[in-house]
CSV table of C-alpha atoms and ligand atoms in Angstrom, one decimal:
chain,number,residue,atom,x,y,z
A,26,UNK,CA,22.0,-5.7,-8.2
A,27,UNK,CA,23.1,-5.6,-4.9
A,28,UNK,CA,23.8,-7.9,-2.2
A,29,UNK,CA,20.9,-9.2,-0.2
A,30,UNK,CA,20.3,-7.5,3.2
A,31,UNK,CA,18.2,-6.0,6.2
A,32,UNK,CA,17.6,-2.6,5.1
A,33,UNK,CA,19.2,-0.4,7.8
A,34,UNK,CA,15.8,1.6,9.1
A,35,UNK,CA,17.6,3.3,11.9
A,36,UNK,CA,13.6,3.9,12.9
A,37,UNK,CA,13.4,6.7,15.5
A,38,UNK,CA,9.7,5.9,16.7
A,39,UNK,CA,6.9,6.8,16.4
A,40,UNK,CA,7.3,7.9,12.7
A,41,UNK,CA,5.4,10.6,11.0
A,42,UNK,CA,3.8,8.8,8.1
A,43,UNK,CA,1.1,9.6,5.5
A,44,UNK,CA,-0.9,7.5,4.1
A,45,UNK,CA,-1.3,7.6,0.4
A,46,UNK,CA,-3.6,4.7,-1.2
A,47,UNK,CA,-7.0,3.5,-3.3
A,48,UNK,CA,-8.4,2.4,-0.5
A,49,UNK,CA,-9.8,-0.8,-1.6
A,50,UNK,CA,-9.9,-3.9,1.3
A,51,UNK,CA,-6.3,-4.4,1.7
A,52,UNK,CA,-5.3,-0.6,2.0
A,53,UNK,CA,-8.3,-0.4,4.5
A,54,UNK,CA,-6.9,-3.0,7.0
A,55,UNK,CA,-3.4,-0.9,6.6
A,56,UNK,CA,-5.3,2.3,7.8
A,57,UNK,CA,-6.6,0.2,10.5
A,58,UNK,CA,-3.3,-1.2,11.5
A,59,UNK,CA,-1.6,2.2,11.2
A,60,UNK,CA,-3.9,3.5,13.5
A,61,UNK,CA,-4.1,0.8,15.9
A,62,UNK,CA,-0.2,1.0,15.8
A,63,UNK,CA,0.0,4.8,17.5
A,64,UNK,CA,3.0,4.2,19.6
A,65,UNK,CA,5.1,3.5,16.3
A,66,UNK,CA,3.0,5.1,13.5
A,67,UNK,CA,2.1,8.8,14.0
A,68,UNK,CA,-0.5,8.7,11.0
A,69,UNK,CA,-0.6,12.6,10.2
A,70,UNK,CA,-3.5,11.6,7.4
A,71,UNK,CA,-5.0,9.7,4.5
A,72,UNK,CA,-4.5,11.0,0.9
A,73,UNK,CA,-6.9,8.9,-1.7
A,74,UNK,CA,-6.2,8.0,-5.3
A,75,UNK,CA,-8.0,6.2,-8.5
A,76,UNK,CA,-7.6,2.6,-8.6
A,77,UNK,CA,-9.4,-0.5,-7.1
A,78,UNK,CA,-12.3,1.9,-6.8
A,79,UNK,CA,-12.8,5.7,-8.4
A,80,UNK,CA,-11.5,8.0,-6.0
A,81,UNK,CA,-14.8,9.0,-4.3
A,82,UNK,CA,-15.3,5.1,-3.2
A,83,UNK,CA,-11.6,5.4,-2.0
A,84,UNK,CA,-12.2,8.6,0.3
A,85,UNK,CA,-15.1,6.9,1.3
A,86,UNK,CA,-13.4,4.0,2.3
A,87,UNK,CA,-10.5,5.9,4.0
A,88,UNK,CA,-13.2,7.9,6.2
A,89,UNK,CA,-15.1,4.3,7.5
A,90,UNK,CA,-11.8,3.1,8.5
A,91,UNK,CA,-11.2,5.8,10.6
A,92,UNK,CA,-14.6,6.2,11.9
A,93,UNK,CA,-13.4,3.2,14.0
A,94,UNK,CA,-11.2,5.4,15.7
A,95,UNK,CA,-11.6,8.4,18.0
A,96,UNK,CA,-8.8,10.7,16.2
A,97,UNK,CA,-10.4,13.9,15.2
A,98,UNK,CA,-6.8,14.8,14.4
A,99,UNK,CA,-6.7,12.3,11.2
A,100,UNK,CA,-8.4,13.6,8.3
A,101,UNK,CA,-8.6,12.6,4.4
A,102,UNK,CA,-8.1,14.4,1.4
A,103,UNK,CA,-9.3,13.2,-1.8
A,104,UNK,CA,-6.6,13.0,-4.7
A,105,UNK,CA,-6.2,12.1,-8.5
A,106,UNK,CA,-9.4,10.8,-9.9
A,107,UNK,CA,-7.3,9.6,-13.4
A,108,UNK,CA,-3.5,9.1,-14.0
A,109,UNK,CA,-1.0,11.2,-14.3
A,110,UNK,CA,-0.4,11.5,-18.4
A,111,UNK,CA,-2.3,8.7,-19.8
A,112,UNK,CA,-6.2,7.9,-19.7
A,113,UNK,CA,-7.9,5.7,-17.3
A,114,UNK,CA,-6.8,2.1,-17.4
A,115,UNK,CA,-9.5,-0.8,-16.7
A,116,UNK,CA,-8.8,-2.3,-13.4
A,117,UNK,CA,-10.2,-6.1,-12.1
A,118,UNK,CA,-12.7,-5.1,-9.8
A,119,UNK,CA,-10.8,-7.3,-7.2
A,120,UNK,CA,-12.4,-5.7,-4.6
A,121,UNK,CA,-15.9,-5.2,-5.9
A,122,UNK,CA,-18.1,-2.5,-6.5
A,123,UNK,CA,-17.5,-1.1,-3.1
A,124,UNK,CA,-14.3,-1.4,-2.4
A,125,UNK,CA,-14.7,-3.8,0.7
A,126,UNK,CA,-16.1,-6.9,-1.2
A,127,UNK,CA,-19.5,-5.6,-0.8
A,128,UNK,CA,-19.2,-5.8,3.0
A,129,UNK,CA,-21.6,-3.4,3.7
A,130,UNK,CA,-19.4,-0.8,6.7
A,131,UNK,CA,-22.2,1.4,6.8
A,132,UNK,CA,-22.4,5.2,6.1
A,133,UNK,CA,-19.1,7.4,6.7
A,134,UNK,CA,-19.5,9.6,9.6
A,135,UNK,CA,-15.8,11.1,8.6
A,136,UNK,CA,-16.0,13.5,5.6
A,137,UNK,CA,-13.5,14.4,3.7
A,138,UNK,CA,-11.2,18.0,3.9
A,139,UNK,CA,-11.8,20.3,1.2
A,140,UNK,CA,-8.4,21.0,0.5
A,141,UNK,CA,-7.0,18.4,-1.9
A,142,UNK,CA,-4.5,15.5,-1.6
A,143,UNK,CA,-2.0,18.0,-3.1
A,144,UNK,CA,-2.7,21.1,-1.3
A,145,UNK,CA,-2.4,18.5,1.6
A,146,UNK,CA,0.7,16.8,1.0
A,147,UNK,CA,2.3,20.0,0.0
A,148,UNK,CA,1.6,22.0,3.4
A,149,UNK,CA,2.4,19.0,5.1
A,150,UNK,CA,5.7,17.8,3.8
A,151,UNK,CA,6.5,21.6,4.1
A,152,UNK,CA,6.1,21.9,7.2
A,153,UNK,CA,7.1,19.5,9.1
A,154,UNK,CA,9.8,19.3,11.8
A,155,UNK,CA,9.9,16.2,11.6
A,156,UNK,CA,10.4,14.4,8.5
A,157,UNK,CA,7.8,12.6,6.9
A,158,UNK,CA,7.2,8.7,5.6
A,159,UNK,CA,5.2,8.6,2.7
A,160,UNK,CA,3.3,5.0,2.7
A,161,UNK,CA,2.1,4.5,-0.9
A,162,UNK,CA,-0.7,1.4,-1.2
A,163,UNK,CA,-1.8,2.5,-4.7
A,164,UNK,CA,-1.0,4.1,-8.1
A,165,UNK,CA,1.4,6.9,-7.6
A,166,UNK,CA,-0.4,9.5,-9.5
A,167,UNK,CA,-0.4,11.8,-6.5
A,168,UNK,CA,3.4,11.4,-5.6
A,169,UNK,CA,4.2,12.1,-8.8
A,170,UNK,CA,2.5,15.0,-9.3
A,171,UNK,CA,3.7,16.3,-5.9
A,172,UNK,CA,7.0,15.6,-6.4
A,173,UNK,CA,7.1,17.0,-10.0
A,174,UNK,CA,5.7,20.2,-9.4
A,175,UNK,CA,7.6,20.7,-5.6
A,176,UNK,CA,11.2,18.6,-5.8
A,177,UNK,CA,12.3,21.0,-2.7
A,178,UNK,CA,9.5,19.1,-0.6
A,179,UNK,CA,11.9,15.6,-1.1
A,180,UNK,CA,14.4,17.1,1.4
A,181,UNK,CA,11.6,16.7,4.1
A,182,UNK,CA,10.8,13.1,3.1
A,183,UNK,CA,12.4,10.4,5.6
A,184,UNK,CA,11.1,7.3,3.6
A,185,UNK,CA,8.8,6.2,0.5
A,186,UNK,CA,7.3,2.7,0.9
A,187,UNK,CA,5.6,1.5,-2.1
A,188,UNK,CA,3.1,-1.9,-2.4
A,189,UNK,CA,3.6,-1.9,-6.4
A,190,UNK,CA,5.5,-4.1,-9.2
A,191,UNK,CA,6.5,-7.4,-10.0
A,192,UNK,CA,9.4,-9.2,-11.3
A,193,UNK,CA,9.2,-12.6,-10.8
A,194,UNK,CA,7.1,-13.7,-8.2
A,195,UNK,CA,5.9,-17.3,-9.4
A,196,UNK,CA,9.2,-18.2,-11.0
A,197,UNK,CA,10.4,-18.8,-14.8
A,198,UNK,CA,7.6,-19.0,-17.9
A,199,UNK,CA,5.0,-18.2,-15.2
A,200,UNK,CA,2.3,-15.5,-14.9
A,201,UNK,CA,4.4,-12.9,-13.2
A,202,UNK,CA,1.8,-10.0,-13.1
A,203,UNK,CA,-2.0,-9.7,-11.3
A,204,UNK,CA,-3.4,-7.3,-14.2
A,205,UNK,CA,-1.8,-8.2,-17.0
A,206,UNK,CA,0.5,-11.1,-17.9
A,207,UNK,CA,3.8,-8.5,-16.9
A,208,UNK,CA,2.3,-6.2,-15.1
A,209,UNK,CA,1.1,-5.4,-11.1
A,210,UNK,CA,-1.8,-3.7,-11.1
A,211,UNK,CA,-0.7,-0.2,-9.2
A,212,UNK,CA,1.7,0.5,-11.6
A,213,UNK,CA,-0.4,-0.8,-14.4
A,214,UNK,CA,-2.8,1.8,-13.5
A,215,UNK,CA,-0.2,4.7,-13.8
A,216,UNK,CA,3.0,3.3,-15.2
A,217,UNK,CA,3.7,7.3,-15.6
A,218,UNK,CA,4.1,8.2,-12.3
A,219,UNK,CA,5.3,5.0,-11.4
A,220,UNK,CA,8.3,5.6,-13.3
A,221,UNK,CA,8.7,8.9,-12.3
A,222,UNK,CA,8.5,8.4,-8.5
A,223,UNK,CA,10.9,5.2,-8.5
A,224,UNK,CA,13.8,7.8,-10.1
A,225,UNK,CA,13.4,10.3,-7.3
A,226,UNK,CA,16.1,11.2,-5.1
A,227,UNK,CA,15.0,9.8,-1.7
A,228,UNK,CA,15.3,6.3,0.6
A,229,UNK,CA,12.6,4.1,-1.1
A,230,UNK,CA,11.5,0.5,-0.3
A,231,UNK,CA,9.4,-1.2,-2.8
A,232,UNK,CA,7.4,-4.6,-2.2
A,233,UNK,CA,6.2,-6.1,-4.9
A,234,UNK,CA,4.1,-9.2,-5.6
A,235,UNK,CA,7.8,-11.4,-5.2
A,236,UNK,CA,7.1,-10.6,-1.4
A,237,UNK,CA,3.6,-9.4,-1.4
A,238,UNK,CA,2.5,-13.1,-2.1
A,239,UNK,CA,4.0,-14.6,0.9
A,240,UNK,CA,1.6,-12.9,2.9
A,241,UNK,CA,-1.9,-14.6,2.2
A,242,UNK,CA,-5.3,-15.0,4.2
A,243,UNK,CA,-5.7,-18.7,3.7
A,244,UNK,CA,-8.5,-21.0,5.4
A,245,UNK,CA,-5.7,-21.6,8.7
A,246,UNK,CA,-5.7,-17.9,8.8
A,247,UNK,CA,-9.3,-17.4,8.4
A,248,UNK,CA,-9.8,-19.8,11.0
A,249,UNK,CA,-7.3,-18.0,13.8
A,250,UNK,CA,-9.2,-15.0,12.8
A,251,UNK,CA,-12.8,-16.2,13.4
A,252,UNK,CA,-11.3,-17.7,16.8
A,253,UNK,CA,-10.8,-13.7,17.7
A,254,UNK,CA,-13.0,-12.0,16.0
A,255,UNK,CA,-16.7,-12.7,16.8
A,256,UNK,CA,-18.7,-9.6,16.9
A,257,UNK,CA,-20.4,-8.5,14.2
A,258,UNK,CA,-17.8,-5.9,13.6
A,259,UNK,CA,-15.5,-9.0,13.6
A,260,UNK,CA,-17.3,-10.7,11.0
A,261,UNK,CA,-17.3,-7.8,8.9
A,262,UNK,CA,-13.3,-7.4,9.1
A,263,UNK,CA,-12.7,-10.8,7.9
A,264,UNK,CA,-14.9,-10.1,5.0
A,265,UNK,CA,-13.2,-7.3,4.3
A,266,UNK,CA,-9.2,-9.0,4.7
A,267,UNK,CA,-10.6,-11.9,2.5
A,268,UNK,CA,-12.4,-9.5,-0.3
A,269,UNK,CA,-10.1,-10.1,-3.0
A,270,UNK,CA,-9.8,-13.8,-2.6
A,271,UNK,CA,-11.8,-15.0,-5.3
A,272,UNK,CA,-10.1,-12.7,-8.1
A,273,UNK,CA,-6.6,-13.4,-6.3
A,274,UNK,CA,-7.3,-17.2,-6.3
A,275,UNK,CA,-8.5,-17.2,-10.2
A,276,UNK,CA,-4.9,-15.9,-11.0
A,277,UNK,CA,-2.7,-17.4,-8.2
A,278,UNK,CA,-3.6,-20.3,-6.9
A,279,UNK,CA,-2.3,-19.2,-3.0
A,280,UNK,CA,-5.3,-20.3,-1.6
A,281,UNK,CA,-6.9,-16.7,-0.1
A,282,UNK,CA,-6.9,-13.1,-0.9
A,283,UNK,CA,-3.0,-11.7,-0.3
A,284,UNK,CA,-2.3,-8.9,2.3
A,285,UNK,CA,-0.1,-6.9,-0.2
A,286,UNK,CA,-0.6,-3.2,1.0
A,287,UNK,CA,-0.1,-4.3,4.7
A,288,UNK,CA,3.6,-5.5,4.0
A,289,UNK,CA,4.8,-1.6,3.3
A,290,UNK,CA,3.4,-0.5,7.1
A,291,UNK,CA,4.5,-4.0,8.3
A,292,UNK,CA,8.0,-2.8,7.3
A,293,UNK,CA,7.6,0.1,9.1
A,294,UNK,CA,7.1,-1.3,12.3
A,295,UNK,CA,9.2,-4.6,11.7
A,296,UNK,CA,12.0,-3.8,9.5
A,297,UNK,CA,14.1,-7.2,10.5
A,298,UNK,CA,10.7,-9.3,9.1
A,299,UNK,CA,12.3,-8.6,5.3
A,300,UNK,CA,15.0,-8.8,3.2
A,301,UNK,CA,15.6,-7.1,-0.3
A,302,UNK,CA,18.5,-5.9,-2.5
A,303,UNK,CA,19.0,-2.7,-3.9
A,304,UNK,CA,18.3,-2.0,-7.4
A,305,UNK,CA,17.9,0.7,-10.3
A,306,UNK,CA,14.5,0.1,-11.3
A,307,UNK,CA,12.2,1.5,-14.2
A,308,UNK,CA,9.0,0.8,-15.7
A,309,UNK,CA,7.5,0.2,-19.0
A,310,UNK,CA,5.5,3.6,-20.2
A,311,UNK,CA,4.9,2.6,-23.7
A,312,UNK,CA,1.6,2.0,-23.6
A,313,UNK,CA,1.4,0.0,-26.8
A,314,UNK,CA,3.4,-2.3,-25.3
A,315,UNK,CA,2.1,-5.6,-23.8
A,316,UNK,CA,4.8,-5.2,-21.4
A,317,UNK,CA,3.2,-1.9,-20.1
A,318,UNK,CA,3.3,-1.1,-16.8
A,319,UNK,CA,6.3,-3.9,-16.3
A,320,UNK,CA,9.2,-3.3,-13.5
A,321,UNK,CA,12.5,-3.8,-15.2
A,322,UNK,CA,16.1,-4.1,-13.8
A,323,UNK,CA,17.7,-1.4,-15.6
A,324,UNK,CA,20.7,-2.2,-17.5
A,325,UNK,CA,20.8,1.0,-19.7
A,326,UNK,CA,20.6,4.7,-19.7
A,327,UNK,CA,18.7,5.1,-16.9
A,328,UNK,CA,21.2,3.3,-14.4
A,329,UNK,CA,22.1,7.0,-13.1
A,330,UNK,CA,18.7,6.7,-11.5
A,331,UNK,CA,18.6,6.4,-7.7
A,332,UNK,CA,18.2,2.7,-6.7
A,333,UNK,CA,15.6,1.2,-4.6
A,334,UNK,CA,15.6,-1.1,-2.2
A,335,UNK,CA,13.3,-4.0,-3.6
A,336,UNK,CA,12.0,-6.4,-1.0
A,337,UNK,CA,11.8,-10.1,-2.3
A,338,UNK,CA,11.7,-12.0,1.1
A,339,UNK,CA,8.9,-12.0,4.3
A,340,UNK,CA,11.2,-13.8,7.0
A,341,UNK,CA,8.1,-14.7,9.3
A,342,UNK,CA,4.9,-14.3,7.6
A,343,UNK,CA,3.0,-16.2,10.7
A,344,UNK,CA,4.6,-13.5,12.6
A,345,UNK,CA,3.6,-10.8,10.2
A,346,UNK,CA,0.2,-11.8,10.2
A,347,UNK,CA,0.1,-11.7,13.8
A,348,UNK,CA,0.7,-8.2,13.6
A,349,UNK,CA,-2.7,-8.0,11.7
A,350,UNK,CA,-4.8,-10.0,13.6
A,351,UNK,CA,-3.9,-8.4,16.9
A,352,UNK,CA,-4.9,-4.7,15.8
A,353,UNK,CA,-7.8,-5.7,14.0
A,354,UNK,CA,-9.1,-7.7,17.2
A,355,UNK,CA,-8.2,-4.9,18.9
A,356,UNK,CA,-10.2,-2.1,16.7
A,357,UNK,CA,-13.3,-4.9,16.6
A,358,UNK,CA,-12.7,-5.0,20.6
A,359,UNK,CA,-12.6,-1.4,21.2
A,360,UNK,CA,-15.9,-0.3,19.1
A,361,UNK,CA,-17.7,-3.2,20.4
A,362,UNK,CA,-17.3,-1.8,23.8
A,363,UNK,CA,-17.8,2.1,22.5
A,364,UNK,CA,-21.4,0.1,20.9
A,365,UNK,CA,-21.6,-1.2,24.5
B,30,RIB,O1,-1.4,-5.3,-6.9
B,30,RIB,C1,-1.9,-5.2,-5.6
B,30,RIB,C2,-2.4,-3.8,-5.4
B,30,RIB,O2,-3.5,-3.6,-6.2
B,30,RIB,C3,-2.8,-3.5,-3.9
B,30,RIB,O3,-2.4,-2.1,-3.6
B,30,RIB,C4,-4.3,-3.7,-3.9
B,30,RIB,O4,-4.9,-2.8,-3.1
B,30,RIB,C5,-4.7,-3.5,-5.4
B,30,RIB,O5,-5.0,-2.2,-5.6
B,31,CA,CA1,-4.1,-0.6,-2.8
């Protein structure tokens, strides 16, 4: 393992970035930060995946999050409806049967390309002059088929951040996982292509639950948030950020629902809010295991793997959240004065 650090971003802003998620509540307030964020994030578009929700709810998702914004140039493509080798795994639900915790956004007035998430990524990442950042909020089935069937496209790639994986978040003889005992529900869901993708030759930064869970909506949050956010629109938004709070409180105990897919963007436009080591990672594909879907340390064959930068601390997570609150007041501030 290597010595703890700042990752050295060398950020040339704004990045190109694509983002690549199962758009469930906390992937949703990412699009909605990316977006807000233009001057730093160049969001080139949204690719969906199976997960919280199948992967229709998720493109459905994707396309109400960026009905709140005037950017015809941002479009979704729908990807992997299963995983990559292995059949469907049984999720939580954490986000209910909409995604959103049944906050009700309305119809889409987006709709999705017709080219897939593949054909997508592909012409994308191929084309670019500028190389891309892939921002990866839910199982990596996509990614991995991508990168599988197209390793030439990696050269383009600037940076992979990944919200997936746990090692030890709570501490010794604890619960360590949010799906299983050992496991962290994105890679849970394709342990496959998470194993795949954490062995590919390019920069990656993973945030697990170790650092994921210091970033929670809790009642003094809430609070700050209904001080700001008092439209109807507003209202809706902090439904949405707390959606998973009842499943995330059954396991955890952290007193709200946990912004875990917003620390990957966050890292984008703060790279000094973190610290992490680097690592040789690789997860547990044996799905007879109880221990599949796990994040291990390797200390075997596999140690010619790449290594990834894992992210264990959040530096200022009142700060962090900040970063949150501001763009989703702002997105409820703008559309209240487009309803206007
Ligand atoms: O384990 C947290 C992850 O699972 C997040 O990406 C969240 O959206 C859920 O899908
Ligand atoms: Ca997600």
């Amino acid at each position: 393992m290597g010595e703890e650090n700042l990752y050295d971003s060398g950020y040339n802003y704004p990045l190109s970035v694509i983002h690549d998620g199962d758009h469930g509540g906390d992937d949703f307030i990412t699009t909605l930060v990316a977006l807000q964020r233009s001057n730093e994030i160049n969001l080139l578009g949204i690719t969906t995946c199976h997960g919280n929700v199948s992967v229709n709810t998720a493109t459905r998702n994707a396309c109400l999050a960026l009905d709140l914004f005037d950017r015809r140039d941002v479009n979704v493509f729908e990807g992997a409806d299963v995983p990559w080798k292995i059949p469907s795994q049984r999720g939580d639900n954490a986000f209910g049967f909409n995604g959103l915790g049944g906050v009700d956004m309305g119809e889409p007035k987006k709709t999705p390309q017709n080219s897939s998430a593949q054909e997508y990524l592909a012409n994308t990442i191929q084309a670019t002059d500028k190389k891309v950042n892939l921002l990866a909020t839910g199982p990596l089935t996509n990614l991995a088929q991508l990168f599988s069937s197209n390793p030439s496209l990696l050269e383009n790639v600037e940076l992979l951040t990944i919200m997936g994986g746990c090692l030890n978040p709570l501490g010794p003889n604890k619960r360590q996982g949010n799906i299983t005992k050992h496991a962290e529900f994105n890679f849970y869901m394709d342990p496959d292509a998470a194993d795949f993708v954490l062995g590919l030759e390019i920069p990656t930064v993973l945030f697990p639950l170790d650092v994921t869970h210091q970033l929670v909506f809790n009642e003094n949050r809430k609070q700050m948030a209904r001080s700001v956010l008092k439209t109807e629109l507003g209202e809706k938004l902090i439904g949405v950020m707390g959606a998973a709070e009842n499943v995330d409180d059954s396991k955890f105990e952290l007193g709200g629902a946990i912004f875990h897919d917003a620390l990957p963007l966050l890292f984008l436009l703060k790279p000094e809010l973190f610290r992490g080591k680097s690592m040789h990672l690789s997860i547990n594909t044996d799905s007879n295991s109880e221990y599949h879907g796990q994040i291990r340390e390797c200390r075997d064959e596999k140690m010619n793997r790449s290594q990834v930068f894992l992210v264990d601390q959040l530096t200022d997570p009142g700060g962090a959240f900040e970063i949150i609150l501001t763009s989703v007041s702002a997105v409820a501030e703008q559309n209240s004065r487009t309803v206007a």
